[in-house]
Amino acid sequence: MTKALVVVTRRPPGSALEAIERAAEMWLWEEDRPIPGDRLAAAIGDAAGLYCMLTDAVDEALLRAAPGLRVVSTMSVGTDHIDLDACTAQGIAVGHTPDVLNETTADTAFALLMAATRRLGEGRDYVRAGEWQRWEPELLLGHDVHGSTLGIIGLGRVGQAIARRGLGFGMRVLYTARRRRPEAEASLGVVYRDLDGLLAESDHVVVATPLTPETTHLIDAAALGRMKPTATLVNISRGGTVDSDALAVALQSGEIAAAGLDVTDPEPIPAGHPLVGLANCFIVPHLGSSSRATRDAMADLAAANLLAGLTGERLPECANPEVYG
Ligand code: GLV
């Protein structure tokens, strides 16, 4: 019996490819960069499965090029690069990788919060520039993280993992979300606020909500204007949730103190972008889930989703469960 064809858009870490190769015929984009859309469209014609990354746009045009596609499996928790409705309409199950990355991504959010709030990037630059001549009583003073009020936008699984870290730092934790989470309020002791209330009351704010039409530019000039001048903004979600131009203005004018960004808009952010040159903006290149163990676990879960979809089984982690009717 001939094996189903799967297209893999990038070599994943760990042993996921071995599992895929045992079960399917595999076409792999071998280059060390995202596959261009036209190359993907050309490769996917006869495929039953697609194993992709968050850098691949899976839109209606691509789906039209893949009439036999049964499953799309992305090695990411985020699915904003995939047209879920179009997949559902075509009976294509979409797999993603929640849970396995919660703790690592929350670690990254906290690392950014600490780095930006305590000015660690500026400290590192100062040492590297040979400027460290003596101890200074007022050198690079930042603000405290411990004991402050943390506002989390989006109390999903990553948001809750961030909340637990905040509580461990003796922080009061506020959250806002599309729907209230009474179970998390009871188990964690986090407190609900509407967005404006959270922005005004929080000493630091972390954005951890998926990118949707409703959350696009949720943090705009008006939202930044509600934050405290001593506040740090951390974005661990998707770059599009924050208006980059408004953020650059707010950081330059001292409307807020600092930002820690794992994600940017545009992404990758060009070296000449105003945010990159700002000393109070600490940017890393979308490293939220980037521990070796977590990326291996994501690659394996994405392979398990793919293989389940090829055999018509329910995906272990399905992002469009309505496809099952
Ligand atoms: C990372 O951003 C992911 O969606 O997994």
XYZ file of N, CA and C in Angstrom, residues 43-267:
675
model
N 4.592 22.232 -3.639
C 4.922 20.922 -3.047
C 3.700 20.195 -2.508
N 2.641 20.933 -2.204
C 1.578 20.371 -1.372
C 0.452 19.694 -2.169
N 0.540 19.783 -3.518
C -0.553 19.315 -4.375
C -1.137 17.957 -4.019
N -0.265 16.954 -3.759
C -0.768 15.599 -3.506
C -0.723 15.222 -2.035
N -0.483 16.201 -1.178
C -0.242 15.857 0.234
C -1.545 15.594 0.985
N -1.464 14.631 1.922
C -2.585 14.380 2.842
C -2.338 15.108 4.159
N -1.059 15.410 4.425
C -0.735 16.058 5.696
C 0.283 17.164 5.512
N 0.154 18.173 6.356
C 1.123 19.281 6.350
C 1.626 19.468 7.775
N 2.943 19.425 7.937
C 3.585 19.692 9.232
C 4.283 21.027 9.053
N 3.790 22.046 9.761
C 4.291 23.384 9.460
C 4.734 24.122 10.720
N 5.238 25.322 10.492
C 5.747 26.186 11.561
C 4.899 27.448 11.601
N 5.099 28.255 12.637
C 4.303 29.480 12.742
C 4.667 30.520 11.688
N 5.749 30.258 10.938
C 6.150 31.178 9.866
C 5.459 30.852 8.532
N 4.652 29.803 8.496
C 3.994 29.420 7.238
C 2.539 29.876 7.237
N 2.148 30.637 6.221
C 0.745 31.055 6.119
C -0.066 29.925 5.488
N -1.037 29.428 6.242
C -1.926 28.390 5.700
C -3.278 29.067 5.474
N -3.442 29.567 4.261
C -4.641 30.351 3.951
C -5.451 29.641 2.868
N -6.519 30.303 2.447
C -7.411 29.663 1.467
C -6.681 29.317 0.182
N -5.779 30.219 -0.234
C -5.062 29.973 -1.492
C -4.234 28.691 -1.380
N -3.576 28.514 -0.242
C -2.768 27.299 -0.087
C -3.674 26.062 -0.031
N -4.785 26.185 0.654
C -5.691 25.032 0.769
C -6.245 24.637 -0.605
N -6.465 25.644 -1.456
C -6.955 25.336 -2.822
C -5.935 24.503 -3.591
N -4.660 24.702 -3.254
C -3.597 23.957 -3.944
C -3.446 22.539 -3.384
N -4.228 22.216 -2.332
C -4.043 20.928 -1.647
C -5.388 20.231 -1.453
N -6.002 19.769 -2.548
C -7.371 19.230 -2.443
C -7.467 17.975 -1.572
N -6.352 17.247 -1.428
C -6.428 16.000 -0.659
C -5.964 16.148 0.784
N -5.786 17.382 1.240
C -5.223 17.590 2.581
C -6.232 17.178 3.661
N -5.762 16.369 4.625
C -6.657 15.934 5.711
C -6.282 16.541 7.049
N -4.987 16.872 7.188
C -4.541 17.382 8.487
C -3.437 18.420 8.302
N -3.532 19.496 9.082
C -2.469 20.491 9.187
C -1.997 20.444 10.625
N -0.700 20.277 10.816
C -0.175 20.210 12.175
C 0.924 21.244 12.326
N 0.700 22.213 13.208
C 1.699 23.259 13.380
C 2.490 23.032 14.661
N 3.801 23.262 14.559
C 4.663 23.112 15.742
C 4.646 24.422 16.530
N 3.466 24.785 16.987
C 3.286 26.016 17.766
C 1.951 25.889 18.478
N 1.817 26.654 19.550
C 0.477 26.699 20.153
C -0.383 27.694 19.394
N 0.224 28.785 18.932
C -0.515 29.814 18.212
C -0.940 29.309 16.840
N -2.147 29.710 16.435
C -2.652 29.271 15.127
C -3.067 30.458 14.267
N -2.568 31.657 14.607
C -3.003 32.840 13.866
C -2.475 32.858 12.437
N -1.527 31.971 12.119
C -1.031 31.886 10.735
C -1.874 30.913 9.898
N -2.880 30.327 10.526
C -3.707 29.320 9.841
C -5.147 29.815 9.770
N -5.757 29.711 8.602
C -7.173 30.060 8.481
C -7.980 28.855 8.980
N -8.338 28.894 10.265
C -9.011 27.744 10.877
C -10.380 27.493 10.243
N -11.106 28.582 9.945
C -12.445 28.399 9.366
C -12.348 27.726 8.001
N -11.371 28.164 7.213
C -11.221 27.563 5.879
C -10.844 26.088 6.011
N -9.992 25.761 6.986
C -9.628 24.356 7.197
C -10.867 23.546 7.590
N -11.641 24.092 8.521
C -12.836 23.373 8.983
C -13.788 23.149 7.809
N -13.967 24.205 6.998
C -14.894 24.093 5.861
C -14.447 22.997 4.902
N -13.138 22.766 4.840
C -12.614 21.742 3.928
C -12.431 20.400 4.640
N -12.890 20.302 5.887
C -12.800 19.039 6.643
C -11.391 18.711 7.095
N -10.540 19.735 7.198
C -9.142 19.507 7.582
C -8.979 19.754 9.078
N -8.495 18.757 9.792
C -8.240 18.933 11.223
C -6.920 19.685 11.394
N -6.889 20.596 12.370
C -5.677 21.384 12.620
C -5.147 21.034 14.008
N -3.888 20.609 14.045
C -3.263 20.293 15.332
C -2.320 21.407 15.756
N -2.186 21.590 17.054
C -1.228 22.567 17.577
C -0.640 22.027 18.878
N 0.178 22.817 19.564
C 0.966 22.247 20.677
C 0.788 23.015 21.997
N -0.427 23.015 22.539
C -0.610 23.680 23.831
C 0.014 22.871 24.968
N 0.036 23.450 26.127
C 0.430 22.815 27.394
C 1.916 22.504 27.520
N 2.485 21.808 26.517
C 3.887 21.404 26.673
C 4.824 22.611 26.794
N 4.351 23.787 26.364
C 5.233 24.963 26.393
C 4.858 25.977 27.481
N 3.842 25.662 28.268
C 3.357 26.681 29.220
C 4.457 27.214 30.127
N 5.152 26.288 30.780
C 6.093 26.711 31.823
C 7.305 27.413 31.207
N 7.791 26.902 30.086
C 8.952 27.524 29.446
C 8.603 28.925 28.954
N 7.415 29.075 28.395
C 7.009 30.395 27.891
C 6.811 31.361 29.053
N 6.268 30.856 30.152
C 6.114 31.717 31.336
C 7.480 32.109 31.885
N 8.439 31.198 31.842
C 9.814 31.549 32.246
C 10.328 32.710 31.397
N 10.089 32.625 30.087
C 10.571 33.685 29.192
C 9.889 35.014 29.510
N 8.593 34.967 29.770
C 7.877 36.201 30.121
C 8.501 36.829 31.364
N 8.789 35.985 32.323
C 9.373 36.521 33.557
C 10.795 37.014 33.344
N 11.545 36.293 32.525
C 12.908 36.747 32.216
C 12.861 38.132 31.578
N 11.919 38.337 30.661
C 11.784 39.649 30.009
C 11.345 40.712 31.005
N 10.433 40.335 31.883
C 9.978 41.292 32.898
C 11.147 41.728 33.780
N 11.928 40.761 34.210
C 13.073 41.076 35.066
C 14.112 41.898 34.292
N 14.419 41.449 33.079
C 15.488 42.100 32.309
C 15.134 43.550 31.998
N 13.880 43.771 31.570
C 13.498 45.129 31.178
C 13.337 46.019 32.405
N 12.713 45.486 33.453
C 12.411 46.316 34.621
C 13.677 46.676 35.385
N 14.634 45.744 35.435
C 15.874 45.984 36.179
C 17.025 46.386 35.247
N 16.711 46.655 33.985
C 17.637 47.266 33.025
C 18.887 46.411 32.770
N 18.669 45.108 32.683
C 19.812 44.206 32.515
C 20.487 44.364 31.149
N 19.708 44.672 30.125
C 20.301 44.873 28.797
C 21.237 46.060 28.791
N 20.787 47.136 29.440
C 21.637 48.327 29.499
C 22.900 48.041 30.316
N 22.748 47.248 31.367
C 23.905 46.879 32.185
C 24.921 46.090 31.375
N 24.418 45.168 30.575
C 25.310 44.359 29.754
C 26.022 45.229 28.709
N 25.270 46.117 28.096
C 25.882 47.011 27.096
C 26.961 47.883 27.745
N 26.703 48.329 28.951
C 27.611 49.217 29.680
C 28.947 48.510 29.948
N 28.835 47.252 30.373
C 30.056 46.488 30.644
C 30.811 46.248 29.340
N 30.077 45.839 28.319
C 30.719 45.539 27.026
C 31.386 46.763 26.425
N 30.825 47.944 26.695
C 31.391 49.176 26.136
C 32.587 49.665 26.954
N 32.955 48.931 27.988
C 34.109 49.322 28.805
C 33.830 50.513 29.700
N 32.543 50.779 29.945
C 32.192 51.956 30.753
C 32.197 51.674 32.252
N 32.350 50.412 32.651
C 32.256 50.056 34.067
C 33.602 50.344 34.745
N 33.719 51.529 35.311
C 34.970 51.958 35.938
C 34.920 51.842 37.456
N 33.715 51.935 38.039
C 33.577 51.884 39.494
C 32.108 51.619 39.822
N 31.844 51.295 41.085
C 30.454 51.127 41.530
C 29.817 52.506 41.673
N 28.600 52.642 41.277
C 27.911 53.940 41.336
C 26.623 53.785 42.139
N 26.365 54.683 43.073
C 25.146 54.534 43.890
C 23.846 54.672 43.109
N 23.905 55.320 41.948
C 22.649 55.499 41.211
C 22.759 55.001 39.775
N 23.580 54.003 39.599
C 23.763 53.494 38.238
C 22.574 52.616 37.817
N 21.989 52.938 36.702
C 20.956 52.105 36.058
C 19.872 51.646 37.032
N 19.341 52.576 37.788
C 18.278 52.208 38.728
C 17.019 51.840 37.951
N 16.447 50.737 38.326
C 15.185 50.322 37.706
C 14.072 50.353 38.732
N 13.070 49.528 38.501
C 11.959 49.441 39.446
C 11.874 48.006 39.952
N 11.145 47.844 41.065
C 11.052 46.499 41.631
C 10.003 45.656 40.914
N 10.325 44.392 40.804
C 9.349 43.407 40.329
C 8.664 42.779 41.547
N 9.453 42.316 42.490
C 8.876 41.651 43.670
C 7.946 42.632 44.399
N 6.883 42.106 44.904
C 5.986 42.919 45.722
C 5.151 43.930 44.941
N 5.308 43.973 43.627
C 4.534 44.952 42.842
C 3.234 44.300 42.347
N 2.471 45.065 41.595
C 1.208 44.529 41.058
C 1.409 44.165 39.597
N 1.119 42.907 39.284
C 1.298 42.391 37.923
C -0.058 42.293 37.250
N -0.176 42.829 36.050
C -1.417 42.700 35.282
C -1.181 41.775 34.106
N -1.996 40.729 34.011
C -1.829 39.761 32.918
C -3.034 39.867 31.988
N -2.751 40.083 30.730
C -3.828 40.171 29.736
C -3.915 38.817 29.045
N -4.977 38.076 29.342
C -5.133 36.721 28.800
C -4.734 35.707 29.845
N -5.726 35.080 30.479
C -5.391 34.122 31.549
C -5.618 32.691 31.069
N -5.046 32.398 29.888
C -5.054 31.015 29.410
C -3.991 30.235 30.173
N -3.547 29.151 29.555
C -2.618 28.270 30.277
C -1.265 28.932 30.503
N -0.789 29.703 29.522
C 0.476 30.421 29.712
C 0.270 31.551 30.725
N -0.833 32.263 30.591
C -1.126 33.368 31.516
C -1.164 32.880 32.962
N -1.751 31.707 33.168
C -1.815 31.182 34.539
C -0.427 30.788 35.055
N 0.406 30.270 34.164
C 1.779 29.923 34.578
C 2.561 31.199 34.933
N 2.283 32.290 34.221
C 2.925 33.575 34.552
C 2.404 34.069 35.910
N 1.097 33.902 36.119
C 0.503 34.326 37.396
C 1.174 33.594 38.569
N 1.419 32.300 38.410
C 2.051 31.543 39.510
C 3.447 32.085 39.812
N 4.158 32.467 38.767
C 5.488 33.065 38.999
C 5.347 34.389 39.744
N 4.373 35.177 39.318
C 4.156 36.465 39.983
C 3.856 36.272 41.461
N 3.011 35.303 41.749
C 2.662 35.060 43.161
C 3.906 34.643 43.939
N 4.775 33.878 43.289
C 6.027 33.465 43.928
C 6.950 34.640 44.214
N 6.784 35.711 43.469
C 7.569 36.929 43.700
C 6.836 37.897 44.621
N 5.820 37.399 45.282
C 5.092 38.243 46.231
C 4.288 39.339 45.561
N 3.916 39.114 44.314
C 3.160 40.144 43.587
C 1.663 39.952 43.807
N 0.934 41.059 43.696
C -0.516 40.986 43.605
C -0.804 40.810 42.125
N -1.633 39.838 41.788
C -1.811 39.533 40.368
C -3.234 39.854 39.920
N -3.336 40.763 38.955
C -4.609 41.097 38.317
C -4.626 40.435 36.934
N -5.813 40.180 36.433
C -5.877 39.680 35.058
C -7.094 40.278 34.376
N -7.021 40.294 33.048
C -8.217 40.584 32.273
C -8.285 39.559 31.162
N -9.477 39.235 30.760
C -9.659 38.208 29.739
C -11.047 38.370 29.157
N -11.264 37.713 28.007
C -12.576 37.805 27.360
C -13.668 37.299 28.303
N -13.353 36.177 28.994
C -14.326 35.711 29.988
C -13.626 35.539 31.322
N -14.381 35.765 32.369
C -13.804 35.623 33.705
C -13.491 34.174 33.993
N -12.524 33.947 34.853
C -12.073 32.587 35.176
C -12.229 32.363 36.672
N -13.448 32.076 37.127
C -13.681 31.935 38.571
C -12.815 30.839 39.196
N -12.575 29.766 38.419
C -11.768 28.665 38.995
C -10.333 29.134 39.244
N -9.781 29.934 38.309
C -8.410 30.446 38.508
C -8.401 31.503 39.608
N -9.465 32.302 39.665
C -9.536 33.307 40.737
C -9.489 32.601 42.086
N -10.230 31.483 42.189
C -10.286 30.769 43.477
C -8.980 30.035 43.755
N -8.431 29.363 42.738
C -7.258 28.524 43.025
C -5.975 29.355 43.135
N -5.868 30.430 42.366
C -4.619 31.207 42.377
C -4.721 32.473 43.228
N -5.934 32.956 43.402
C -6.087 34.226 44.118
C -5.832 35.423 43.221
N -6.001 35.243 41.900
C -5.841 36.379 40.991
C -7.165 37.151 40.929
N -7.071 38.429 40.579
C -8.240 39.309 40.671
C -8.557 39.874 39.292
N -9.838 39.815 38.908
C -10.253 40.305 37.590
C -10.376 41.837 37.563
N -9.932 42.447 36.491
C -10.186 43.855 36.221
C -10.537 43.985 34.741
N -11.302 45.024 34.375
C -11.437 45.264 32.942
C -10.099 45.830 32.444
N -9.934 45.891 31.122
C -8.613 46.243 30.582
C -8.130 47.596 31.097
N -8.995 48.588 31.065
C -8.559 49.927 31.487
C -8.139 49.926 32.952
N -8.916 49.240 33.782
C -8.601 49.165 35.212
C -7.265 48.465 35.433
N -7.062 47.385 34.699
C -5.804 46.635 34.845
C -4.602 47.479 34.443
N -4.738 48.206 33.331
C -3.611 49.015 32.857
C -3.261 50.106 33.866
N -4.293 50.697 34.451
C -4.055 51.807 35.382
C -3.482 51.323 36.711
N -3.896 50.141 37.137
C -3.557 49.691 38.493
C -2.254 48.883 38.541
N -1.863 48.314 37.411
C -0.714 47.400 37.427
C 0.606 48.159 37.414
N 1.573 47.640 38.145
C 2.932 48.180 38.048
C 3.618 47.664 36.787
N 3.261 46.449 36.399
C 3.821 45.861 35.175
C 2.731 45.054 34.484
N 2.810 45.009 33.151
C 1.742 44.361 32.382
C 2.355 43.340 31.422
N 1.779 42.140 31.404
C 2.235 41.113 30.463
C 1.078 40.759 29.528
N 1.348 40.807 28.232
C 0.323 40.431 27.250
C 0.528 38.952 26.903
N -0.508 38.147 27.160
C -0.392 36.699 26.933
C -1.659 36.166 26.264
N -2.230 36.981 25.408
C -3.486 36.588 24.763
C -3.224 36.244 23.298
N -3.962 35.296 22.731
C -3.740 35.001 21.308
C -4.064 36.201 20.434
N -3.461 36.237 19.255
C -3.764 37.317 18.296
C -5.035 36.947 17.537
N -6.027 37.816 17.649
C -7.288 37.640 16.926
C -7.658 39.030 16.393
N -8.695 39.128 15.581
C -9.101 40.480 15.162
C -9.402 41.365 16.382
N -9.947 40.794 17.442
C -10.295 41.600 18.628
C -9.055 42.056 19.397
N -7.980 41.286 19.377
C -6.802 41.651 20.182
C -5.732 42.381 19.358
N -5.979 42.563 18.064
C -5.007 43.295 17.251
C -4.924 44.745 17.737
N -3.714 45.174 18.055
C -3.463 46.525 18.600
C -4.296 46.802 19.845
N -4.487 45.770 20.639
C -5.168 45.948 21.934
C -4.384 46.967 22.767
N -3.057 46.878 22.668
C -2.224 47.863 23.356
C -1.836 48.922 22.326
N -2.631 49.983 22.320
C -2.403 51.092 21.391
C -1.995 52.326 22.204
N -1.966 53.483 21.538
C -1.512 54.694 22.238
C -2.376 54.974 23.469
N -3.684 54.787 23.333
C -4.576 55.082 24.466
C -4.288 54.125 25.627
N -4.089 52.847 25.312
C -3.818 51.863 26.375
C -2.489 52.179 27.065
N -1.487 52.528 26.272
C -0.179 52.852 26.864
C -0.293 54.087 27.752
N -1.154 54.999 27.333
C -1.370 56.223 28.104
C -1.993 55.948 29.471
N -2.662 54.803 29.606
C -3.281 54.478 30.906
C -2.279 53.833 31.871
N -1.152 53.376 31.339
C -0.190 52.667 32.199
C 0.625 53.655 33.039
N 1.256 53.123 34.083
C 2.061 53.985 34.961
C 3.391 54.332 34.274
N 3.939 55.495 34.570
C 5.232 55.865 33.956
C 6.384 54.979 34.437
N 6.163 54.247 35.510
C 7.188 53.331 36.025
C 6.985 51.891 35.537
N 6.006 51.702 34.657
C 5.608 50.333 34.290
C 6.461 49.745 33.176
N 6.572 48.430 33.223
C 7.145 47.673 32.108
C 6.012 46.947 31.392
N 6.070 46.942 30.063
C 5.145 46.144 29.255
C 5.912 44.965 28.682
N 5.393 43.756 28.901
C 5.999 42.564 28.306
C 5.015 41.981 27.303
N 5.516 41.631 26.118
C 4.653 40.958 25.144
C 5.228 39.582 24.829
N 4.455 38.559 25.191
C 4.862 37.162 24.973
C 3.874 36.489 24.016
N 2.928 37.293 23.447
C 1.846 36.683 22.661
C 2.197 36.684 21.171
N 1.760 37.701 20.466
C 2.128 37.917 19.071
C 2.353 39.411 18.913
N 3.266 39.783 18.028
C 3.611 41.186 17.877
C 2.411 42.076 17.599
N 1.431 41.545 16.862
C 0.289 42.342 16.430
C -0.624 42.800 17.554
N -0.477 42.270 18.766
C -1.336 42.724 19.866
C -0.923 44.116 20.351
N 0.294 44.528 19.985
C 0.796 45.830 20.437
C 1.070 46.702 19.202
N 0.666 47.958 19.266
C 0.967 48.912 18.194
C 2.422 49.361 18.374
N 3.299 48.862 17.509
C 4.746 49.114 17.666
C 5.084 50.596 17.625
N 4.426 51.352 16.742
C 4.745 52.788 16.636
C 4.364 53.502 17.927
N 3.180 53.172 18.430
C 2.731 53.800 19.683
C 3.649 53.400 20.836
N 4.115 52.165 20.827
C 5.015 51.721 21.901
C 6.333 52.489 21.845
N 6.860 52.671 20.630
C 8.125 53.417 20.508
C 7.957 54.829 21.068
N 6.839 55.465 20.749
C 6.591 56.820 21.252
C 6.496 56.797 22.780
N 5.765 55.831 23.323
C 5.571 55.767 24.784
C 6.898 55.520 25.505
N 7.775 54.719 24.901
C 9.070 54.445 25.529
C 10.002 55.653 25.427
N 9.918 56.340 24.297
C 10.775 57.528 24.103
C 10.358 58.673 25.017
N 9.054 58.821 25.178
C 8.558 59.979 25.932
C 8.512 59.718 27.431
N 8.783 58.470 27.845
C 8.736 58.154 29.272
C 7.317 57.918 29.772
N 6.396 57.722 28.817
C 5.024 57.420 29.224
C 4.975 56.090 29.975
N 5.796 55.135 29.534
C 6.054 53.927 30.334
C 7.572 53.781 30.443
N 8.005 52.957 31.416
C 9.447 52.914 31.694
C 10.208 52.000 30.740
N 9.620 50.846 30.424
C 10.401 49.853 29.689
C 9.475 48.859 29.007
N 10.045 48.123 28.058
C 9.298 47.027 27.427
C 10.226 45.837 27.263
N 9.636 44.653 27.385
C 10.343 43.403 27.117
C 9.539 42.650 26.071
N 10.114 42.456 24.902
C 9.340 41.883 23.794
C 9.941 40.566 23.322
N 9.102 39.524 23.317
C 9.509 38.265 22.706
C 9.055 38.222 21.259
N 8.055 39.037 20.951
C 7.417 39.050 19.634
C 7.270 40.501 19.206
N 7.294 40.726 17.905
C 7.282 42.098 17.404
C 6.412 42.190 16.155
N 6.089 43.394 15.801
C 5.367 43.658 14.560
C 6.042 44.856 13.905
N 6.778 44.672 12.809
C 6.908 43.427 12.049
C 7.821 42.425 12.753
N 7.686 41.161 12.326
C 8.562 40.112 12.860
C 9.104 39.305 11.698
